[in-house]
PDB file of C-alpha atoms in Angstrom:
ATOM      1  CA  MET A   1      16.105  12.149  -4.985  1.00  0.00           C
ATOM      2  CA  TYR A   2      12.384  13.708  -4.888  1.00  0.00           C
ATOM      3  CA  GLN A   3       9.581  12.585  -6.305  1.00  0.00           C
ATOM      4  CA  SER A   4       6.692  15.295  -6.939  1.00  0.00           C
ATOM      5  CA  LEU A   5       3.022  15.070  -6.733  1.00  0.00           C
ATOM      6  CA  TYR A   6      -0.021  17.074  -6.099  1.00  0.00           C
ATOM      7  CA  GLU A   7      -2.399  16.608  -3.521  1.00  0.00           C
ATOM      8  CA  ASN A   8      -4.955  14.887  -5.870  1.00  0.00           C
ATOM      9  CA  GLU A   9      -2.506  13.060  -6.973  1.00  0.00           C
ATOM     10  CA  ALA A  10      -1.454  11.089  -3.651  1.00  0.00           C
ATOM     11  CA  LEU A  11      -3.219   7.833  -3.835  1.00  0.00           C
ATOM     12  CA  LYS A  12      -1.734   7.248  -7.592  1.00  0.00           C
ATOM     13  CA  HIS A  13       1.392   8.084  -6.573  1.00  0.00           C
ATOM     14  CA  VAL A  14       1.625   5.726  -3.442  1.00  0.00           C
ATOM     15  CA  VAL A  15       0.403   2.957  -5.379  1.00  0.00           C
ATOM     16  CA  ALA A  16       1.885   3.218  -8.621  1.00  0.00           C
ATOM     17  CA  ASP A  17       4.928   3.425  -6.389  1.00  0.00           C
ATOM     18  CA  GLY A  18       4.537   0.821  -4.319  1.00  0.00           C
ATOM     19  CA  ALA A  19       4.066  -1.549  -7.359  1.00  0.00           C
ATOM     20  CA  ARG A  20       7.344  -0.273  -9.276  1.00  0.00           C
ATOM     21  CA  ARG A  21       9.159  -1.155  -5.858  1.00  0.00           C
ATOM     22  CA  VAL A  22       7.862  -4.796  -6.183  1.00  0.00           C
ATOM     23  CA  GLY A  23       8.635  -5.290  -9.451  1.00  0.00           C
ATOM     24  CA  MET A  24       4.737  -5.212 -10.975  1.00  0.00           C
ATOM     25  CA  HIS A  25       3.371  -3.704 -13.873  1.00  0.00           C
ATOM     26  CA  LEU A  26      -0.046  -2.056 -12.836  1.00  0.00           C
ATOM     27  CA  ASP A  27      -2.149   0.174 -14.527  1.00  0.00           C
ATOM     28  CA  VAL A  28      -3.210   2.283 -11.672  1.00  0.00           C
ATOM     29  CA  VAL A  29      -5.665   4.777 -12.275  1.00  0.00           C
ATOM     30  CA  PRO A  30      -8.221   1.823 -14.202  1.00  0.00           C
ATOM     31  CA  PHE A  31      -7.676  -0.467 -11.496  1.00  0.00           C
ATOM     32  CA  LEU A  32      -8.463   2.123  -9.136  1.00  0.00           C
ATOM     33  CA  ASP A  33     -11.229   3.387 -10.595  1.00  0.00           C
ATOM     34  CA  SER A  34     -12.824  -0.123 -10.471  1.00  0.00           C
ATOM     35  CA  LEU A  35     -13.019   0.258  -6.577  1.00  0.00           C
ATOM     36  CA  ALA A  36     -15.261   1.248  -4.537  1.00  0.00           C
ATOM     37  CA  MET A  37     -15.253   5.064  -4.391  1.00  0.00           C
ATOM     38  CA  GLU A  38     -16.034   5.140  -0.709  1.00  0.00           C
ATOM     39  CA  SER A  39     -12.786   3.656   0.600  1.00  0.00           C
ATOM     40  CA  ILE A  40     -10.703   4.996  -2.218  1.00  0.00           C
ATOM     41  CA  HIS A  41     -11.884   8.501  -0.909  1.00  0.00           C
ATOM     42  CA  ALA A  42     -10.780   7.505   2.867  1.00  0.00           C
ATOM     43  CA  LEU A  43      -7.918   5.917   1.758  1.00  0.00           C
ATOM     44  CA  HIS A  44      -6.758   9.021  -0.335  1.00  0.00           C
ATOM     45  CA  GLU A  45      -7.364  11.060   2.929  1.00  0.00           C
ATOM     46  CA  GLN A  46      -5.460   9.058   4.779  1.00  0.00           C
ATOM     47  CA  PHE A  47      -2.292   9.071   2.657  1.00  0.00           C
ATOM     48  CA  LEU A  48      -2.550  12.994   2.533  1.00  0.00           C
ATOM     49  CA  GLN A  49      -2.853  12.565   6.070  1.00  0.00           C
ATOM     50  CA  VAL A  50       0.423  10.792   6.684  1.00  0.00           C
ATOM     51  CA  LEU A  51       2.557  13.446   4.128  1.00  0.00           C
ATOM     52  CA  GLU A  52       1.621  16.051   6.666  1.00  0.00           C
ATOM     53  CA  HIS A  53       2.577  14.016   9.843  1.00  0.00           C
ATOM     54  CA  ASP A  54       5.061  15.105  11.786  1.00  0.00           C
ATOM     55  CA  ASP A  55       7.391  11.865  11.341  1.00  0.00           C
ATOM     56  CA  LEU A  56       7.904  12.462   7.478  1.00  0.00           C
ATOM     57  CA  SER A  57       8.435  16.088   7.928  1.00  0.00           C
ATOM     58  CA  ASP A  58      12.125  15.419   7.241  1.00  0.00           C
ATOM     59  CA  PHE A  59      11.332  13.567   3.897  1.00  0.00           C
ATOM     60  CA  VAL A  60       8.104  15.729   2.416  1.00  0.00           C
ATOM     61  CA  GLU A  61       8.614  19.200   1.498  1.00  0.00           C
ATOM     62  CA  ARG A  62       5.194  20.916   1.386  1.00  0.00           C
ATOM     63  CA  LYS A  63       4.133  23.884  -0.814  1.00  0.00           C
ATOM     64  CA  ARG A  64       0.971  25.314  -0.189  1.00  0.00           C
ATOM     65  CA  ASN A  65      -1.530  27.136  -2.555  1.00  0.00           C
ATOM     66  CA  GLN A  66      -0.168  26.099  -5.692  1.00  0.00           C
ATOM     67  CA  SER A  67      -1.887  26.354  -8.780  1.00  0.00           C
ATOM     68  CA  PRO A  68      -3.470  22.908 -10.054  1.00  0.00           C
ATOM     69  CA  PRO A  69      -2.070  20.676 -12.391  1.00  0.00           C
ATOM     70  CA  ASP A  70      -3.977  20.092 -15.809  1.00  0.00           C
ATOM     71  CA  PRO A  71      -6.926  18.723 -15.223  1.00  0.00           C
ATOM     72  CA  ASP A  72      -6.154  15.064 -17.333  1.00  0.00           C
ATOM     73  CA  ALA A  73      -2.822  15.220 -15.508  1.00  0.00           C
ATOM     74  CA  GLY A  74      -3.684  13.675 -12.256  1.00  0.00           C
ATOM     75  CA  TYR A  75      -6.169  10.882 -10.165  1.00  0.00           C
ATOM     76  CA  GLY A  76      -8.590  14.036  -9.434  1.00  0.00           C
ATOM     77  CA  MET A  77     -10.032  13.399  -5.974  1.00  0.00           C
ATOM     78  CA  ARG A  78     -11.694  16.381  -4.843  1.00  0.00           C
ATOM     79  CA  LEU A  79      -9.902  16.308  -1.532  1.00  0.00           C
ATOM     80  CA  ARG A  80      -8.408  19.410   0.440  1.00  0.00           C
ATOM     81  CA  ALA A  81      -8.311  21.534  -2.779  1.00  0.00           C
ATOM     82  CA  GLU A  82      -9.740  24.999  -2.965  1.00  0.00           C
ATOM     83  CA  TYR A  83     -12.419  24.804  -5.097  1.00  0.00           C
ATOM     84  CA  GLN A  84     -14.049  27.912  -7.376  1.00  0.00           C
ATOM     85  CA  ASP A  85     -16.858  27.760  -9.505  1.00  0.00           C
ATOM     86  CA  GLY A  86     -16.442  24.019  -9.386  1.00  0.00           C
ATOM     87  CA  ALA A  87     -13.009  23.772 -10.550  1.00  0.00           C
ATOM     88  CA  PRO A  88      -9.734  24.099  -8.021  1.00  0.00           C
ATOM     89  CA  VAL A  89      -7.890  26.905  -7.792  1.00  0.00           C
ATOM     90  CA  ALA A  90      -5.463  25.930  -5.141  1.00  0.00           C
ATOM     91  CA  MET A  91      -3.587  22.883  -4.052  1.00  0.00           C
ATOM     92  CA  THR A  92      -0.999  21.716  -2.133  1.00  0.00           C
ATOM     93  CA  PHE A  93       2.210  20.524  -3.545  1.00  0.00           C
ATOM     94  CA  TYR A  94       4.743  17.680  -2.221  1.00  0.00           C
ATOM     95  CA  ARG A  95       8.621  16.581  -2.885  1.00  0.00           C
ATOM     96  CA  VAL A  96       8.609  13.373  -1.247  1.00  0.00           C
ATOM     97  CA  LYS A  97      12.561  12.154  -0.912  1.00  0.00           C
ATOM     98  CA  ASP A  98      13.621   8.916  -1.720  1.00  0.00           C
ATOM     99  CA  SER A  99      13.699   7.165   1.469  1.00  0.00           C
ATOM    100  CA  TRP A 100      12.773   4.178   3.677  1.00  0.00           C
ATOM    101  CA  GLN A 101       9.993   5.827   5.204  1.00  0.00           C
ATOM    102  CA  ALA A 102       8.497   6.744   2.254  1.00  0.00           C
ATOM    103  CA  ASN A 103       9.143   3.748   0.857  1.00  0.00           C
ATOM    104  CA  CYS A 104       6.918   1.773   3.209  1.00  0.00           C
ATOM    105  CA  LEU A 105       4.109   4.521   2.427  1.00  0.00           C
ATOM    106  CA  SER A 106       4.529   3.313  -1.232  1.00  0.00           C
ATOM    107  CA  LEU A 107       4.126  -0.464  -0.050  1.00  0.00           C
ATOM    108  CA  THR A 108       1.369   0.463   2.355  1.00  0.00           C
ATOM    109  CA  GLY A 109      -0.401   2.318  -0.413  1.00  0.00           C
ATOM    110  CA  LEU A 110      -0.471  -0.691  -2.660  1.00  0.00           C
ATOM    111  CA  ALA A 111      -1.247  -3.270  -0.081  1.00  0.00           C
ATOM    112  CA  LEU A 112      -4.123  -1.270   1.429  1.00  0.00           C
ATOM    113  CA  ALA A 113      -5.432  -0.779  -2.702  1.00  0.00           C
ATOM    114  CA  LEU A 114      -5.390  -4.524  -3.122  1.00  0.00           C
ATOM    115  CA  ALA A 115      -6.957  -5.273  -0.188  1.00  0.00           C
ATOM    116  CA  SER A 116      -9.841  -2.805  -1.324  1.00  0.00           C
ATOM    117  CA  TYR A 117     -10.255  -5.180  -4.160  1.00  0.00           C
ATOM    118  CA  SER A 118     -11.526  -8.099  -2.122  1.00  0.00           C
ATOM    119  CA  PRO A 119     -15.482  -8.579  -2.346  1.00  0.00           C
ATOM    120  CA  ASN A 120     -15.503  -7.857   1.642  1.00  0.00           C
ATOM    121  CA  ALA A 121     -13.488  -4.490   1.329  1.00  0.00           C
ATOM    122  CA  MET A 122     -14.418  -2.146   4.237  1.00  0.00           C
ATOM    123  CA  VAL A 123     -14.240   1.471   4.191  1.00  0.00           C
ATOM    124  CA  PRO A 124     -10.675   1.991   5.927  1.00  0.00           C
ATOM    125  CA  ALA A 125     -10.983   3.307   9.463  1.00  0.00           C
ATOM    126  CA  ALA A 126      -9.346   6.504  10.190  1.00  0.00           C
ATOM    127  CA  SER A 127      -5.956   5.541  11.338  1.00  0.00           C
ATOM    128  CA  LEU A 128      -5.555   2.154   9.411  1.00  0.00           C
ATOM    129  CA  VAL A 129      -2.841   3.916   6.697  1.00  0.00           C
ATOM    130  CA  LEU A 130      -1.113   5.586   9.740  1.00  0.00           C
ATOM    131  CA  ASN A 131      -0.874   2.569  12.268  1.00  0.00           C
ATOM    132  CA  THR A 132      -0.015  -0.041   8.958  1.00  0.00           C
ATOM    133  CA  TRP A 133       2.526   2.588   7.786  1.00  0.00           C
ATOM    134  CA  LYS A 134       4.382   2.535  11.087  1.00  0.00           C
ATOM    135  CA  ASN A 135       4.455  -1.037  11.790  1.00  0.00           C
ATOM    136  CA  LEU A 136       5.995  -1.634   8.461  1.00  0.00           C
ATOM    137  CA  ILE A 137       8.913   1.092   9.030  1.00  0.00           C
ATOM    138  CA  ASN A 138       9.800  -0.849  12.386  1.00  0.00           C
ATOM    139  CA  LEU A 139      11.189  -3.616   9.965  1.00  0.00           C
ATOM    140  CA  ARG A 140      14.179  -3.260   8.548  1.00  0.00           C
ATOM    141  CA  ARG A 141      17.194  -5.550   7.093  1.00  0.00           C
ATOM    142  CA  PRO A 142      18.358  -7.757   7.634  1.00  0.00           C
ATOM    143  CA  ASP A 143      17.040  -8.763  11.178  1.00  0.00           C
ATOM    144  CA  ASP A 144      13.281  -8.522   9.191  1.00  0.00           C
ATOM    145  CA  ALA A 145      14.414  -9.800   6.362  1.00  0.00           C
ATOM    146  CA  ALA A 146      12.155 -12.917   6.385  1.00  0.00           C
ATOM    147  CA  GLN A 147       8.962 -10.770   7.115  1.00  0.00           C
ATOM    148  CA  LEU A 148      10.144  -7.857   4.241  1.00  0.00           C
ATOM    149  CA  ASP A 149      10.258 -10.364   1.618  1.00  0.00           C
ATOM    150  CA  ALA A 150       6.931 -11.937   2.398  1.00  0.00           C
ATOM    151  CA  TYR A 151       5.396  -8.800   2.532  1.00  0.00           C
ATOM    152  CA  GLU A 152       6.513  -7.804  -0.701  1.00  0.00           C
ATOM    153  CA  ALA A 153       6.476 -11.697  -2.512  1.00  0.00           C
ATOM    154  CA  MET A 154       2.327 -11.429  -0.730  1.00  0.00           C
ATOM    155  CA  LEU A 155       1.666  -8.142  -2.480  1.00  0.00           C
ATOM    156  CA  LYS A 156       3.434  -9.405  -5.891  1.00  0.00           C
ATOM    157  CA  ALA A 157       1.131 -12.450  -5.802  1.00  0.00           C
ATOM    158  CA  LYS A 158      -2.206 -10.202  -4.980  1.00  0.00           C
ATOM    159  CA  ALA A 159      -1.776  -7.743  -7.652  1.00  0.00           C
ATOM    160  CA  ALA A 160      -0.924 -10.785 -10.418  1.00  0.00           C
ATOM    161  CA  LEU A 161      -4.488 -12.034  -9.474  1.00  0.00           C
ATOM    162  CA  VAL A 162      -5.697  -8.787  -9.782  1.00  0.00           C
ATOM    163  CA  GLN A 163      -4.707  -8.845 -13.371  1.00  0.00           C
ATOM    164  CA  LYS A 164      -6.430 -11.680 -13.792  1.00  0.00           C
ATOM    165  CA  SER A 165      -9.559 -10.708 -12.391  1.00  0.00           C
ATOM    166  CA  ASP A 166      -9.088 -12.913  -9.696  1.00  0.00           C
ATOM    167  CA  LYS A 167     -11.072 -11.417  -6.483  1.00  0.00           C
ATOM    168  CA  ARG A 168      -8.976 -14.511  -4.290  1.00  0.00           C
ATOM    169  CA  ASP A 169      -6.343 -13.998  -2.106  1.00  0.00           C
ATOM    170  CA  PRO A 170      -3.007 -16.108  -2.707  1.00  0.00           C
ATOM    171  CA  SER A 171      -1.836 -19.024  -1.326  1.00  0.00           C
ATOM    172  CA  VAL A 172       1.365 -19.824   0.643  1.00  0.00           C
ATOM    173  CA  ARG A 173       2.392 -21.317  -2.813  1.00  0.00           C
ATOM    174  CA  GLU A 174       1.735 -18.545  -4.982  1.00  0.00           C
ATOM    175  CA  ILE A 175       3.419 -16.107  -2.950  1.00  0.00           C
ATOM    176  CA  LEU A 176       6.515 -18.367  -2.928  1.00  0.00           C
ATOM    177  CA  ALA A 177       6.294 -18.284  -6.543  1.00  0.00           C
ATOM    178  CA  SER A 178       6.505 -14.640  -6.425  1.00  0.00           C
ATOM    179  CA  SER A 179       9.320 -14.571  -4.479  1.00  0.00           C
ATOM    180  CA  ASN A 180      11.635 -15.737  -7.434  1.00  0.00           C
ATOM    181  CA  ASP A 181      13.953 -13.105  -7.161  1.00  0.00           C
ATOM    182  CA  LEU A 182      13.931 -12.461  -3.097  1.00  0.00           C
ATOM    183  CA  ASN A 183      16.028 -14.880  -0.524  1.00  0.00           C
ATOM    184  CA  THR A 184      13.295 -17.038   0.866  1.00  0.00           C
ATOM    185  CA  ALA A 185      13.693 -20.614  -0.539  1.00  0.00           C
ATOM    186  CA  SER A 186      11.134 -22.926   0.654  1.00  0.00           C
ATOM    187  CA  LEU A 187       7.866 -22.958   2.045  1.00  0.00           C
ATOM    188  CA  ASP A 188       8.333 -23.294   5.777  1.00  0.00           C
ATOM    189  CA  GLU A 189      10.557 -19.843   5.508  1.00  0.00           C
ATOM    190  CA  MET A 190       7.229 -18.366   3.662  1.00  0.00           C
ATOM    191  CA  ILE A 191       5.229 -19.813   6.507  1.00  0.00           C
ATOM    192  CA  ASP A 192       7.306 -18.129   8.928  1.00  0.00           C
ATOM    193  CA  GLY A 193       7.577 -14.949   7.441  1.00  0.00           C
ATOM    194  CA  LEU A 194       3.688 -14.775   6.939  1.00  0.00           C
ATOM    195  CA  ASN A 195       3.236 -15.483  10.432  1.00  0.00           C
ATOM    196  CA  ARG A 196       5.578 -13.276  11.846  1.00  0.00           C
ATOM    197  CA  LEU A 197       3.526 -10.379   9.870  1.00  0.00           C
ATOM    198  CA  ARG A 198       0.833 -11.601  11.134  1.00  0.00           C
ATOM    199  CA  LEU A 199       2.269 -11.209  14.783  1.00  0.00           C
ATOM    200  CA  GLN A 200       3.012  -7.616  14.256  1.00  0.00           C
ATOM    201  CA  GLY A 201      -0.655  -7.161  12.468  1.00  0.00           C
ATOM    202  CA  LEU A 202       0.656  -6.343   8.963  1.00  0.00           C
ATOM    203  CA  SER A 203      -0.939  -9.667   7.201  1.00  0.00           C
ATOM    204  CA  GLU A 204      -3.952 -12.197   8.052  1.00  0.00           C
ATOM    205  CA  VAL A 205      -5.361 -15.331   6.744  1.00  0.00           C
ATOM    206  CA  SER A 206      -8.275 -14.907   4.219  1.00  0.00           C
ATOM    207  CA  ASP A 207      -9.290 -18.215   3.563  1.00  0.00           C
ATOM    208  CA  TRP A 208      -8.222 -21.462   6.131  1.00  0.00           C
ATOM    209  CA  GLY A 209      -6.366 -24.324   3.328  1.00  0.00           C
ATOM    210  CA  CYS A 210      -8.401 -26.954   5.966  1.00  0.00           C
ATOM    211  CA  ALA A 211      -9.010 -26.579   9.710  1.00  0.00           C
ATOM    212  CA  SER A 212      -8.805 -22.986  10.993  1.00  0.00           C
ATOM    213  CA  MET A 213      -6.152 -21.662  12.979  1.00  0.00           C
ATOM    214  CA  ASP A 214      -3.933 -24.228  11.091  1.00  0.00           C
ATOM    215  CA  TYR A 215      -1.408 -21.608  10.580  1.00  0.00           C
ATOM    216  CA  GLU A 216       1.367 -23.869   8.942  1.00  0.00           C
ATOM    217  CA  ASN A 217      -1.224 -24.752   5.989  1.00  0.00           C
ATOM    218  CA  PRO A 218       0.537 -23.967   2.892  1.00  0.00           C
ATOM    219  CA  GLU A 219      -2.841 -23.875   0.947  1.00  0.00           C
ATOM    220  CA  ASN A 220      -3.646 -20.973   3.316  1.00  0.00           C
ATOM    221  CA  ARG A 221      -4.729 -17.544   1.559  1.00  0.00           C
ATOM    222  CA  TRP A 222      -3.219 -14.399   2.949  1.00  0.00           C
ATOM    223  CA  ARG A 223      -3.472 -10.843   2.644  1.00  0.00           C
ATOM    224  CA  PRO A 224      -2.718  -7.623   3.962  1.00  0.00           C
ATOM    225  CA  ARG A 225      -4.543  -6.943   7.182  1.00  0.00           C
ATOM    226  CA  TRP A 226      -6.707  -4.394   7.507  1.00  0.00           C
TER     227      TRP A 226
END
């Protein structure tokens, strides 16, 4: 099964698909519109670079120089498309196969879009999306189930706060509460999963519950790592 998108829909697609995969309703276009445009342009360009990357060549079909979609159909980033008289005349069209690699790209998209909601969000470094995606695809069930469950629960908890216009990152307790359909059953197991993600460069503590560097405190607030 394939999902199809034009290049100007890349960021919208990965964020919407990531939200769908973790079971969250997220009104993607208004959400992206609320973020700093500089960060959004940087993220969008980086996701296009991953779609073009050799590591995804078996899962992505690319059709160059296609007629653009209706102007109201996508999240209209002025990136890569060929323009004439201020309007796009040709774009790349992607067909993305449903796969673990594509799933990880969507989770990366959701993670970094949610991280961009932070008041201290920075413009993503050039290799951020690619490196995050490569770290994530190295995790596989069942051996890495604790990390994967923690990652998805962290995204769900962050998305829930974003929908309430709360710019904080979720605490361990909030992350655990978002994992009710996953297999993680206790605070200790969730803390263990989050710390394993931290060691793999996929999560970090944004606010300490008490003492700095006390990674076992359930009141710590966690976020996807930039």
